[in-house]
Structure formats: C-alpha cells, structure tokens
mmCIF file of C-alpha atoms in Angstrom:
data_model
loop_
_atom_site.group_PDB
_atom_site.id
_atom_site.type_symbol
_atom_site.label_atom_id
_atom_site.label_comp_id
_atom_site.label_asym_id
_atom_site.label_seq_id
_atom_site.Cartn_x
_atom_site.Cartn_y
_atom_site.Cartn_z
ATOM 1 C CA MET A 266 -2.909 -97.105 -10.058
ATOM 2 C CA ASP A 267 -1.576 -100.616 -9.504
ATOM 3 C CA LEU A 268 -4.668 -102.850 -9.560
ATOM 4 C CA GLN A 269 -2.757 -105.664 -7.821
ATOM 5 C CA LEU A 270 -3.671 -108.227 -10.468
ATOM 6 C CA GLN A 271 -0.162 -109.396 -11.365
ATOM 7 C CA GLY A 272 -0.105 -113.189 -11.541
ATOM 8 C CA LYS A 273 -3.821 -113.631 -10.845
ATOM 9 C CA VAL A 274 -5.852 -116.113 -12.910
ATOM 10 C CA ALA A 275 -9.019 -114.864 -14.595
ATOM 11 C CA VAL A 276 -11.688 -116.924 -16.364
ATOM 12 C CA VAL A 277 -13.842 -115.085 -18.931
ATOM 13 C CA THR A 278 -16.849 -116.714 -20.582
ATOM 14 C CA GLY A 279 -17.635 -115.403 -24.033
ATOM 15 C CA GLY A 280 -14.012 -114.354 -23.892
ATOM 16 C CA ASN A 281 -13.016 -114.382 -27.551
ATOM 17 C CA ALA A 282 -14.994 -111.348 -28.782
ATOM 18 C CA GLY A 283 -16.723 -108.137 -27.753
ATOM 19 C CA ILE A 284 -16.948 -107.222 -24.083
ATOM 20 C CA GLY A 285 -15.449 -110.515 -22.951
ATOM 21 C CA LEU A 286 -12.344 -110.116 -25.080
ATOM 22 C CA ALA A 287 -11.945 -106.482 -24.051
ATOM 23 C CA VAL A 288 -12.053 -107.514 -20.383
ATOM 24 C CA ALA A 289 -9.642 -110.393 -20.946
ATOM 25 C CA ARG A 290 -7.177 -108.059 -22.628
ATOM 26 C CA GLY A 291 -7.664 -105.470 -19.880
ATOM 27 C CA LEU A 292 -6.911 -108.061 -17.199
ATOM 28 C CA ALA A 293 -3.906 -109.331 -19.149
ATOM 29 C CA GLY A 294 -2.640 -105.766 -19.418
ATOM 30 C CA GLU A 295 -2.579 -105.694 -15.613
ATOM 31 C CA GLY A 296 -0.506 -108.890 -15.514
ATOM 32 C CA ALA A 297 -3.264 -111.461 -14.995
ATOM 33 C CA HIS A 298 -3.276 -114.828 -16.745
ATOM 34 C CA VAL A 299 -6.529 -115.379 -18.634
ATOM 35 C CA VAL A 300 -8.729 -118.263 -19.705
ATOM 36 C CA LEU A 301 -10.861 -117.543 -22.777
ATOM 37 C CA CYS A 302 -14.006 -119.675 -22.823
ATOM 38 C CA GLY A 303 -15.888 -119.617 -26.108
ATOM 39 C CA ARG A 304 -17.734 -121.745 -28.633
ATOM 40 C CA ASP A 305 -15.411 -120.878 -31.532
ATOM 41 C CA GLU A 306 -12.261 -122.810 -30.703
ATOM 42 C CA ALA A 307 -10.166 -121.335 -33.522
ATOM 43 C CA ARG A 308 -11.091 -117.770 -32.605
ATOM 44 C CA SER A 309 -10.316 -118.367 -28.933
ATOM 45 C CA ALA A 310 -6.946 -119.841 -29.845
ATOM 46 C CA ALA A 311 -6.084 -116.896 -32.094
ATOM 47 C CA GLU A 312 -7.065 -114.315 -29.474
ATOM 48 C CA ALA A 313 -5.150 -116.198 -26.784
ATOM 49 C CA GLU A 314 -2.049 -116.119 -28.952
ATOM 50 C CA ARG A 315 -2.418 -112.355 -29.427
ATOM 51 C CA ILE A 316 -2.767 -111.849 -25.686
ATOM 52 C CA ARG A 317 0.354 -113.884 -24.986
ATOM 53 C CA ALA A 318 2.305 -111.872 -27.539
ATOM 54 C CA ASP A 319 0.983 -108.488 -26.432
ATOM 55 C CA PHE A 320 1.176 -108.872 -22.658
ATOM 56 C CA ASP A 321 3.588 -111.726 -21.852
ATOM 57 C CA VAL A 322 1.066 -113.607 -19.723
ATOM 58 C CA GLU A 323 -0.448 -117.056 -19.992
ATOM 59 C CA ALA A 324 -3.642 -117.243 -22.055
ATOM 60 C CA LEU A 325 -5.558 -120.500 -22.256
ATOM 61 C CA PRO A 326 -8.269 -120.988 -24.904
ATOM 62 C CA VAL A 327 -11.040 -123.384 -23.860
ATOM 63 C CA LYS A 328 -13.825 -124.559 -26.155
ATOM 64 C CA CYS A 329 -16.983 -124.090 -24.115
ATOM 65 C CA ASP A 330 -20.681 -123.766 -24.826
ATOM 66 C CA VAL A 331 -21.888 -122.402 -21.492
ATOM 67 C CA THR A 332 -25.397 -123.784 -22.045
ATOM 68 C CA GLU A 333 -23.894 -127.279 -21.771
ATOM 69 C CA PRO A 334 -23.118 -128.347 -18.178
ATOM 70 C CA GLY A 335 -20.499 -130.802 -19.413
ATOM 71 C CA ASP A 336 -18.590 -128.056 -21.194
ATOM 72 C CA LEU A 337 -18.565 -125.933 -18.038
ATOM 73 C CA GLU A 338 -17.258 -128.843 -16.002
ATOM 74 C CA ALA A 339 -14.511 -129.450 -18.582
ATOM 75 C CA ALA A 340 -13.577 -125.756 -18.563
ATOM 76 C CA ALA A 341 -13.300 -125.713 -14.781
ATOM 77 C CA LYS A 342 -11.152 -128.852 -14.907
ATOM 78 C CA ALA A 343 -8.852 -127.223 -17.472
ATOM 79 C CA VAL A 344 -8.445 -124.188 -15.203
ATOM 80 C CA GLU A 345 -7.573 -126.423 -12.254
ATOM 81 C CA GLU A 346 -5.089 -128.485 -14.253
ATOM 82 C CA SER A 347 -3.396 -125.476 -15.866
ATOM 83 C CA PHE A 348 -3.361 -122.972 -13.003
ATOM 84 C CA GLY A 349 -4.492 -124.730 -9.843
ATOM 85 C CA GLY A 350 -7.688 -122.678 -9.768
ATOM 86 C CA ALA A 351 -8.893 -119.167 -10.519
ATOM 87 C CA ASP A 352 -8.943 -115.854 -8.681
ATOM 88 C CA ILE A 353 -11.393 -114.038 -10.961
ATOM 89 C CA LEU A 354 -14.488 -115.076 -12.887
ATOM 90 C CA PHE A 355 -16.272 -112.833 -15.368
ATOM 91 C CA ASN A 356 -19.593 -114.443 -16.303
ATOM 92 C CA ASN A 357 -20.103 -112.666 -19.592
ATOM 93 C CA ALA A 358 -21.502 -115.039 -22.216
ATOM 94 C CA GLY A 359 -24.897 -113.966 -23.504
ATOM 95 C CA GLU A 360 -26.861 -112.426 -26.331
ATOM 96 C CA GLY A 361 -29.951 -110.368 -27.001
ATOM 97 C CA THR A 362 -33.306 -111.886 -27.856
ATOM 98 C CA SER A 363 -36.350 -110.934 -29.920
ATOM 99 C CA GLU A 364 -39.788 -112.413 -29.234
ATOM 100 C CA THR A 365 -43.098 -111.929 -27.508
ATOM 101 C CA ILE A 366 -44.032 -113.780 -24.340
ATOM 102 C CA MET A 367 -47.114 -115.219 -26.000
ATOM 103 C CA ASP A 368 -45.217 -116.596 -28.982
ATOM 104 C CA ALA A 369 -41.983 -117.831 -27.378
ATOM 105 C CA GLY A 370 -42.008 -121.538 -26.569
ATOM 106 C CA ASP A 371 -40.560 -123.258 -23.517
ATOM 107 C CA SER A 372 -37.404 -124.337 -25.346
ATOM 108 C CA ARG A 373 -36.506 -120.730 -26.137
ATOM 109 C CA TRP A 374 -37.031 -119.698 -22.543
ATOM 110 C CA GLN A 375 -34.934 -122.626 -21.332
ATOM 111 C CA TYR A 376 -32.063 -121.883 -23.707
ATOM 112 C CA TYR A 377 -31.664 -118.291 -22.528
ATOM 113 C CA TRP A 378 -32.220 -119.267 -18.905
ATOM 114 C CA ASP A 379 -29.270 -121.621 -19.272
ATOM 115 C CA LEU A 380 -27.206 -119.059 -21.197
ATOM 116 C CA HIS A 381 -27.744 -116.024 -18.980
ATOM 117 C CA LEU A 382 -28.372 -117.504 -15.546
ATOM 118 C CA MET A 383 -27.482 -121.151 -15.125
ATOM 119 C CA ALA A 384 -24.125 -120.726 -16.852
ATOM 120 C CA ALA A 385 -23.204 -118.215 -14.132
ATOM 121 C CA VAL A 386 -24.551 -120.506 -11.409
ATOM 122 C CA ARG A 387 -22.658 -123.527 -12.709
ATOM 123 C CA MET A 388 -19.355 -121.810 -13.440
ATOM 124 C CA SER A 389 -19.394 -120.022 -10.092
ATOM 125 C CA ARG A 390 -20.188 -123.266 -8.296
ATOM 126 C CA ALA A 391 -17.316 -124.994 -10.113
ATOM 127 C CA LEU A 392 -14.664 -122.323 -9.428
ATOM 128 C CA ILE A 393 -15.573 -121.083 -5.934
ATOM 129 C CA PRO A 394 -13.949 -124.042 -4.100
ATOM 130 C CA GLY A 395 -10.663 -123.175 -5.771
ATOM 131 C CA MET A 396 -11.085 -119.499 -4.919
ATOM 132 C CA ARG A 397 -11.636 -120.459 -1.279
ATOM 133 C CA ALA A 398 -8.447 -122.519 -1.317
ATOM 134 C CA ARG A 399 -6.543 -119.564 -2.816
ATOM 135 C CA GLY A 400 -7.778 -117.207 -0.095
ATOM 136 C CA GLY A 401 -10.550 -115.385 -1.958
ATOM 137 C CA GLY A 402 -11.410 -113.909 -5.314
ATOM 138 C CA ALA A 403 -13.839 -111.870 -7.351
ATOM 139 C CA ILE A 404 -16.821 -112.748 -9.523
ATOM 140 C CA VAL A 405 -18.446 -110.212 -11.842
ATOM 141 C CA ASN A 406 -21.667 -111.027 -13.693
ATOM 142 C CA ASN A 407 -22.516 -109.179 -16.895
ATOM 143 C CA ALA A 408 -26.243 -108.390 -16.791
ATOM 144 C CA SER A 409 -27.836 -105.361 -18.473
ATOM 145 C CA ILE A 410 -29.672 -102.119 -17.916
ATOM 146 C CA CYS A 411 -32.627 -104.147 -19.248
ATOM 147 C CA ALA A 412 -32.718 -106.007 -15.930
ATOM 148 C CA ARG A 413 -34.368 -102.858 -14.539
ATOM 149 C CA GLN A 414 -35.386 -100.836 -17.574
ATOM 150 C CA PRO A 415 -36.696 -103.391 -20.098
ATOM 151 C CA LEU A 416 -36.823 -103.127 -23.864
ATOM 152 C CA HIS A 417 -40.180 -104.263 -25.206
ATOM 153 C CA HIS A 418 -38.844 -106.515 -27.960
ATOM 154 C CA GLU A 419 -36.771 -108.848 -25.763
ATOM 155 C CA PRO A 420 -38.759 -110.042 -22.743
ATOM 156 C CA ILE A 421 -36.714 -113.199 -22.270
ATOM 157 C CA TYR A 422 -33.502 -111.177 -22.165
ATOM 158 C CA ASN A 423 -35.041 -108.748 -19.679
ATOM 159 C CA VAL A 424 -36.244 -111.513 -17.367
ATOM 160 C CA THR A 425 -33.091 -113.630 -17.421
ATOM 161 C CA LYS A 426 -30.830 -110.633 -16.878
ATOM 162 C CA ALA A 427 -32.982 -109.525 -13.937
ATOM 163 C CA ALA A 428 -32.533 -113.001 -12.474
ATOM 164 C CA LEU A 429 -28.768 -112.646 -12.889
ATOM 165 C CA VAL A 430 -28.809 -109.452 -10.824
ATOM 166 C CA MET A 431 -30.636 -111.262 -8.011
ATOM 167 C CA LEU A 432 -28.219 -114.194 -8.247
ATOM 168 C CA THR A 433 -25.404 -111.704 -7.749
ATOM 169 C CA LYS A 434 -26.895 -110.387 -4.527
ATOM 170 C CA CYS A 435 -27.632 -113.821 -3.110
ATOM 171 C CA LEU A 436 -24.256 -115.327 -3.994
ATOM 172 C CA ALA A 437 -22.422 -112.267 -2.670
ATOM 173 C CA HIS A 438 -23.935 -112.796 0.772
ATOM 174 C CA GLU A 439 -23.124 -116.498 0.647
ATOM 175 C CA VAL A 440 -19.411 -116.260 -0.141
ATOM 176 C CA ILE A 441 -18.163 -112.932 1.218
ATOM 177 C CA GLY A 442 -17.092 -114.756 4.360
ATOM 178 C CA ASP A 443 -14.648 -116.670 2.166
ATOM 179 C CA GLY A 444 -13.139 -113.441 0.865
ATOM 180 C CA ILE A 445 -14.948 -113.750 -2.479
ATOM 181 C CA ARG A 446 -16.615 -110.582 -3.743
ATOM 182 C CA VAL A 447 -19.521 -110.924 -6.187
ATOM 183 C CA ASN A 448 -20.825 -107.949 -8.142
ATOM 184 C CA CYS A 449 -22.805 -107.219 -11.270
ATOM 185 C CA ILE A 450 -22.436 -104.884 -14.242
ATOM 186 C CA ASN A 451 -25.528 -103.481 -15.971
ATOM 187 C CA PRO A 452 -24.226 -101.967 -19.212
ATOM 188 C CA GLY A 453 -26.184 -99.633 -21.441
ATOM 189 C CA LEU A 454 -25.316 -99.003 -25.090
ATOM 190 C CA ILE A 455 -22.077 -100.818 -25.873
ATOM 191 C CA GLN A 456 -21.133 -101.008 -29.552
ATOM 192 C CA THR A 457 -20.699 -104.745 -29.899
ATOM 193 C CA ALA A 458 -21.054 -106.889 -33.012
ATOM 194 C CA GLY A 459 -24.691 -107.562 -32.178
ATOM 195 C CA TRP A 460 -25.624 -103.882 -32.481
ATOM 196 C CA VAL A 461 -23.520 -103.412 -35.616
ATOM 197 C CA ASP A 462 -24.960 -106.502 -37.314
ATOM 198 C CA TRP A 463 -28.506 -105.372 -36.535
ATOM 199 C CA ALA A 464 -27.875 -101.879 -37.926
ATOM 200 C CA LYS A 465 -26.179 -103.214 -41.050
ATOM 201 C CA ALA A 466 -29.101 -105.565 -41.686
ATOM 202 C CA ALA A 467 -31.489 -102.632 -41.346
ATOM 203 C CA GLU A 468 -29.364 -100.648 -43.808
ATOM 204 C CA ALA A 469 -29.445 -103.548 -46.259
ATOM 205 C CA ASP A 470 -33.243 -103.505 -45.998
ATOM 206 C CA GLY A 471 -33.317 -99.883 -47.132
ATOM 207 C CA GLY A 472 -32.634 -98.094 -43.867
ATOM 208 C CA PRO A 473 -30.154 -95.281 -43.234
ATOM 209 C CA PRO A 474 -26.396 -95.958 -43.026
ATOM 210 C CA TRP A 475 -25.749 -98.285 -40.108
ATOM 211 C CA GLN A 476 -23.557 -95.901 -38.114
ATOM 212 C CA SER A 477 -26.117 -93.114 -38.388
ATOM 213 C CA GLN A 478 -28.754 -95.484 -37.013
ATOM 214 C CA LEU A 479 -26.619 -96.222 -33.960
ATOM 215 C CA ASP A 480 -25.815 -92.541 -33.517
ATOM 216 C CA ALA A 481 -29.524 -91.705 -33.567
ATOM 217 C CA ILE A 482 -30.294 -94.342 -30.918
ATOM 218 C CA ALA A 483 -27.530 -93.032 -28.683
ATOM 219 C CA VAL A 484 -28.649 -89.413 -28.994
ATOM 220 C CA ARG A 485 -32.263 -90.414 -28.334
ATOM 221 C CA ASP A 486 -31.607 -92.618 -25.295
ATOM 222 C CA THR A 487 -28.504 -91.363 -23.491
ATOM 223 C CA PRO A 488 -27.486 -88.007 -22.044
ATOM 224 C CA ILE A 489 -23.922 -88.730 -23.117
ATOM 225 C CA GLY A 490 -25.162 -89.119 -26.691
ATOM 226 C CA ARG A 491 -23.017 -92.014 -27.860
ATOM 227 C CA PHE A 492 -22.318 -95.712 -27.552
ATOM 228 C CA ALA A 493 -19.407 -96.905 -25.426
ATOM 229 C CA SER A 494 -16.728 -99.149 -26.828
ATOM 230 C CA PRO A 495 -16.214 -102.584 -25.231
ATOM 231 C CA GLU A 496 -12.817 -101.358 -24.051
ATOM 232 C CA GLU A 497 -14.405 -98.392 -22.279
ATOM 233 C CA LEU A 498 -16.676 -100.711 -20.318
ATOM 234 C CA ALA A 499 -13.800 -103.109 -19.681
ATOM 235 C CA HIS A 500 -11.844 -100.470 -17.738
ATOM 236 C CA PHE A 501 -14.585 -100.401 -15.112
ATOM 237 C CA ILE A 502 -14.949 -104.187 -14.999
ATOM 238 C CA VAL A 503 -11.211 -104.769 -14.597
ATOM 239 C CA PHE A 504 -11.201 -102.384 -11.638
ATOM 240 C CA LEU A 505 -14.163 -104.226 -10.109
ATOM 241 C CA CYS A 506 -12.276 -107.513 -10.450
ATOM 242 C CA SER A 507 -9.297 -106.078 -8.592
ATOM 243 C CA PRO A 508 -8.511 -105.872 -4.876
ATOM 244 C CA ARG A 509 -8.781 -102.089 -5.239
ATOM 245 C CA ALA A 510 -12.573 -102.580 -5.269
ATOM 246 C CA SER A 511 -12.357 -104.310 -1.892
ATOM 247 C CA TYR A 512 -15.552 -102.795 -0.415
ATOM 248 C CA SER A 513 -17.733 -103.532 -3.437
ATOM 249 C CA VAL A 514 -19.935 -106.491 -2.509
ATOM 250 C CA GLY A 515 -23.279 -107.567 -3.977
ATOM 251 C CA SER A 516 -23.787 -104.393 -5.981
ATOM 252 C CA ALA A 517 -25.154 -103.745 -9.469
ATOM 253 C CA TYR A 518 -23.315 -100.966 -11.289
ATOM 254 C CA TYR A 519 -24.939 -99.118 -14.188
ATOM 255 C CA VAL A 520 -22.427 -98.159 -16.856
ATOM 256 C CA ASP A 521 -24.869 -96.619 -19.282
ATOM 257 C CA GLY A 522 -23.995 -93.041 -20.175
ATOM 258 C CA GLY A 523 -26.952 -91.848 -18.094
ATOM 259 C CA TRP A 524 -29.567 -93.960 -19.944
ATOM 260 C CA LEU A 525 -31.208 -95.353 -16.787
ATOM 261 C CA ASN A 526 -34.383 -93.450 -15.979
ATOM 262 C CA VAL A 527 -34.176 -93.018 -12.204
ATOM 263 C CA THR A 528 -37.971 -93.049 -11.918
ATOM 264 C CA THR A 529 -38.153 -96.684 -13.056
#
C-alpha cells in the first residue's frame, strides 16, 4: 500500500532512539523527510546521517529538551527555516516513573507534566499554524496503556499519560476543520531500552537472566505472550500518520498484544 507520505515533513520528539527512532525510520522509508528532536545532539546527528544514507530523504537533527519551552520554540523555528513547516508531528518524548503519590514532591510532578503533556501542547501549538498553511496534517501522541490501566509503581506516569489522551481528544475537535487529524497511541509492552535496563539491573542484583524476566512479564500480562519491538509498533503509527488513515480522528488506539483488561 502506498501511504502517500512521499515528500512530507515529519517531526519526531525523542526521535533518536527507541519508538521515536523506529517511527522516524518508518516514515523515512515511505519517503518522508524527518526531523529528529532529542537531548543527545551527537546521537541525533548520527541517526539522521543513517536515515539519509538508508532512505535518500532529508533528515534534520535538532537538539531539544522538550521540557524547556525555549528548546521547543527553537525546534519549531528550525523546521520552518529548513522545510517551510511540517505535515506530521509525533509527540513521543517521555519516560517511565517510580514513586508514591505521598512521597513525590511538586517538582517531580511538574517535570513529568512538562515532559508528557506540556511538550505535546507546546509543540503542537508551534507547528499547527504551518500545518494549516500547508493544507492539513497529522499529529499522533504517544501515551500508554497505563492511561487507562495503571501500574501501581508509577502514579505520575499514569496521570500524565491519561491527561495526554484527553488532550488528544480536545485538540482533535479543535483542528479537524483545518484538515489536521489528531490521534493517540496507547502502547503496551514494547521492548525499549528502559525495560531492558530495568531487567539487567534486576539481574545484576541477583535476579534471573534479564531476557527471561521480560519473557515472564509478557506471558503473565499479555495473551500474545511477548513484547513487541519498537519497529512493530512503528508500522501502526506510520499508517496513522498517513492520509490512508483519513477517518481516524480523536481516537486512542491500544497496541498492546491484548493486555488491556476490557473490564477496566
């Protein structure tokens, strides 16, 4: 299927690793030019060079800490100067948390609020005028199954990701008249570096081999019985970014191997 992405411009936050990089490469494979926003400037530059070599598209690395409004403004300016605007935005930057509500201070709450929610608000607000001028576009927000089915050890993550799902619905209604579709992805078990690092640390503390730990979690929690790769999730996201998903507006899609308990 031709996803009709040839020549489009896509901005990906957290774009130099994990799910973000997999989506950026997936979009580039369909002929889209990509902007990799990430804190690690050298890593973004190296991944952008690989994308250019592998797919013969433009790939722009942008140093960006999405919790800093100034960095987001600079990233949006770089997109405008380099490409005249964007057609696609994947708000992906984020990370898991570990705390209790009673012990987590205001600064921790504020940091993850900025990381998971306000970064999406600010980047969307910065790029939507350009999307309007280009005749429309697509925004996909990366939330989590935890927005509906929380994990006990990460209440801040659960709350901020739930807010991101609601932002998706509200923004979708606001901009669909401009031809801009906004949707949300709620992934389940995706084998990113965060999961691997956690399992390896547990192994170093005397636990079972790290891969067996992840396998046990997947068998316990998902009917499919395994983690997905970032690339596997990226296939779905790339489709959702494309004009082929033209009737998808304001929805939250669970890509979770059946983990979601429908009674929740």
